[in-house]
Amino acid sequence: GSSAVAAVEPAVNCDEENCVDCRGGYAFNFDGTPKSQTCEDACGSDCCSGEQYNFAGVFYGPCDQFSGIVFKDGSCTGAGACLFSTVGTISGESCVGEAACGGLALDGGTVGSISGESCREEYACLILATGGGAVGSIS
């Protein structure tokens, strides 16, 4: 299978100062060129932050292999938050907690956006839309 990830249209009120365009866990400029840094590095402490997460004996950081737009507002914070996920946009301090929003849309599923302080507990919203499922927006 292909590991290519298509560009995501930036959300309203989203620019490179307050959002990170992630593709497979790596940050991209909004013109589609790679930034040569991980999403976690591009976020600083403003998103994609937290401890390493042990999944099947391998340690991953928050937003590893994540594709989507994440706002620099505390979203995707916690060990393994947003790990292995594909989402349109995550904002509003959403996906906070260990493995929160992990595995979203794996194996052909889709998730629109997550906003408004949603999915804020340990394992919250874990593996939504996996295996071809579809979830619109969560707010």
Short mmCIF file of C-alpha atoms in Angstrom, two decimals:
data_model
loop_
_atom_site.label_atom_id
_atom_site.label_comp_id
_atom_site.label_asym_id
_atom_site.label_seq_id
_atom_site.Cartn_x
_atom_site.Cartn_y
_atom_site.Cartn_z
CA GLY A 1 0.00 0.00 0.00
CA SER A 2 0.92 3.58 -0.50
CA SER A 3 2.08 5.67 2.43
CA ALA A 4 1.46 8.95 0.58
CA VAL A 5 -0.81 11.37 2.43
CA ALA A 6 -2.78 13.99 0.54
CA ALA A 7 -2.65 17.64 1.49
CA VAL A 8 -5.38 18.87 3.81
CA GLU A 9 -7.10 22.21 3.26
CA PRO A 10 -6.29 24.48 6.21
CA ALA A 11 -9.20 25.20 8.54
CA VAL A 12 -10.76 28.62 9.00
CA ASN A 13 -8.62 30.88 11.21
CA CYS A 14 -5.71 28.51 10.74
CA ASP A 15 -2.27 29.54 9.57
CA GLU A 16 1.27 28.38 10.20
CA GLU A 17 1.43 30.50 13.37
CA ASN A 18 -1.43 28.69 15.13
CA CYS A 19 -1.73 25.33 13.31
CA VAL A 20 0.46 22.47 12.13
CA ASP A 21 -0.21 20.55 8.91
CA CYS A 22 0.80 16.97 9.75
CA ARG A 23 1.27 14.20 7.22
CA GLY A 24 2.33 10.82 8.53
CA GLY A 25 3.68 12.45 11.70
CA TYR A 26 5.78 15.06 9.89
CA ALA A 27 5.10 18.79 9.62
CA PHE A 28 4.50 20.44 6.26
CA ASN A 29 4.28 24.08 5.22
CA PHE A 30 0.85 25.13 4.00
CA ASP A 31 2.26 25.29 0.45
CA GLY A 32 2.81 21.52 0.65
CA THR A 33 6.57 21.51 1.12
CA PRO A 34 8.00 19.49 4.03
CA LYS A 35 9.39 21.28 7.09
CA SER A 36 11.94 18.53 7.91
CA GLN A 37 10.62 18.15 11.44
CA THR A 38 8.05 16.05 13.25
CA CYS A 39 4.64 17.40 14.17
CA GLU A 40 5.65 17.16 17.82
CA ASP A 41 8.69 19.39 17.14
CA ALA A 42 6.66 21.85 15.04
CA CYS A 43 4.09 22.17 17.84
CA GLY A 44 6.60 22.88 20.57
CA SER A 45 4.62 22.57 23.80
CA ASP A 46 1.42 23.91 22.18
CA CYS A 47 0.13 20.61 20.71
CA CYS A 48 1.28 17.03 20.10
CA SER A 49 3.02 17.03 23.46
CA GLY A 50 3.39 14.37 26.10
CA GLU A 51 5.30 11.31 27.15
CA GLN A 52 6.31 8.40 24.95
CA TYR A 53 3.62 5.71 24.66
CA ASN A 54 4.41 1.99 24.73
CA PHE A 55 2.42 0.22 22.02
CA ALA A 56 3.30 -3.45 21.56
CA GLY A 57 6.80 -2.87 22.94
CA VAL A 58 7.57 0.10 20.68
CA PHE A 59 7.59 3.66 22.06
CA TYR A 60 5.85 6.43 20.12
CA GLY A 61 5.42 10.14 20.76
CA PRO A 62 2.17 12.06 20.49
CA CYS A 63 1.12 12.58 16.85
CA ASP A 64 3.48 9.90 15.50
CA GLN A 65 2.07 8.85 12.12
CA PHE A 66 -0.73 11.45 12.49
CA SER A 67 -2.19 13.13 9.40
CA GLY A 68 -4.38 16.23 9.63
CA ILE A 69 -4.38 19.80 10.86
CA VAL A 70 -3.82 20.31 14.58
CA PHE A 71 -4.28 23.69 16.27
CA LYS A 72 -1.58 24.93 18.66
CA ASP A 73 -4.10 25.15 21.50
CA GLY A 74 -3.22 22.13 23.60
CA SER A 75 -4.86 19.62 21.26
CA CYS A 76 -3.35 16.12 20.92
CA THR A 77 -1.70 16.25 24.33
CA GLY A 78 -0.84 13.14 26.31
CA ALA A 79 1.17 9.96 25.87
CA GLY A 80 0.20 8.53 22.50
CA ALA A 81 -2.42 11.20 21.78
CA CYS A 82 -3.46 11.22 18.10
CA LEU A 83 -1.09 8.31 17.39
CA PHE A 84 -1.70 6.55 14.02
CA SER A 85 -4.68 8.85 13.25
CA THR A 86 -6.03 10.63 10.18
CA VAL A 87 -8.45 13.49 10.83
CA GLY A 88 -9.38 16.68 8.97
CA THR A 89 -8.82 19.10 11.88
CA ILE A 90 -8.33 18.82 15.64
CA SER A 91 -8.86 22.01 17.66
CA GLY A 92 -10.27 23.50 20.84
CA GLU A 93 -8.05 21.63 23.29
CA SER A 94 -9.40 18.29 22.01
CA CYS A 95 -7.82 14.82 22.15
CA VAL A 96 -6.20 15.24 25.56
CA GLY A 97 -5.22 12.19 27.59
CA GLU A 98 -3.27 8.98 27.21
CA ALA A 99 -3.99 7.48 23.75
CA ALA A 100 -6.82 10.00 23.22
CA CYS A 101 -7.85 9.99 19.56
CA GLY A 102 -5.39 7.20 18.83
CA GLY A 103 -5.97 5.07 15.76
CA LEU A 104 -8.66 7.26 14.22
CA ALA A 105 -9.67 6.24 10.69
CA LEU A 106 -7.19 3.36 10.42
CA ASP A 107 -7.66 1.00 7.48
CA GLY A 108 -9.74 3.25 5.24
CA GLY A 109 -12.04 5.05 7.66
CA THR A 110 -12.71 8.80 7.78
CA VAL A 111 -13.11 11.32 10.59
CA GLY A 112 -14.07 14.92 9.73
CA SER A 113 -13.01 17.16 12.61
CA ILE A 114 -12.78 17.14 16.39
CA SER A 115 -13.25 20.41 18.29
CA GLY A 116 -14.69 22.08 21.38
CA GLU A 117 -12.77 20.25 24.12
CA SER A 118 -13.88 16.83 22.83
CA CYS A 119 -12.25 13.44 23.49
CA ARG A 120 -10.55 14.52 26.71
CA GLU A 121 -10.00 11.39 28.79
CA GLU A 122 -7.62 8.45 28.76
CA TYR A 123 -8.40 6.40 25.62
CA ALA A 124 -11.17 8.83 24.61
CA CYS A 125 -12.32 8.41 21.00
CA LEU A 126 -9.80 5.59 20.53
CA ILE A 127 -9.97 3.79 17.13
CA LEU A 128 -13.06 5.62 15.84
CA ALA A 129 -13.91 4.85 12.21
CA THR A 130 -11.36 2.06 11.97
CA GLY A 131 -11.86 -0.52 9.21
CA GLY A 132 -13.74 1.72 6.78
CA GLY A 133 -16.08 3.45 9.22
CA ALA A 134 -17.06 7.11 8.88
CA VAL A 135 -17.49 9.78 11.53
CA GLY A 136 -18.36 13.37 10.61
CA SER A 137 -17.53 16.06 13.16
CA ILE A 138 -17.25 15.74 16.93
CA SER A 139 -17.68 18.89 19.01
#
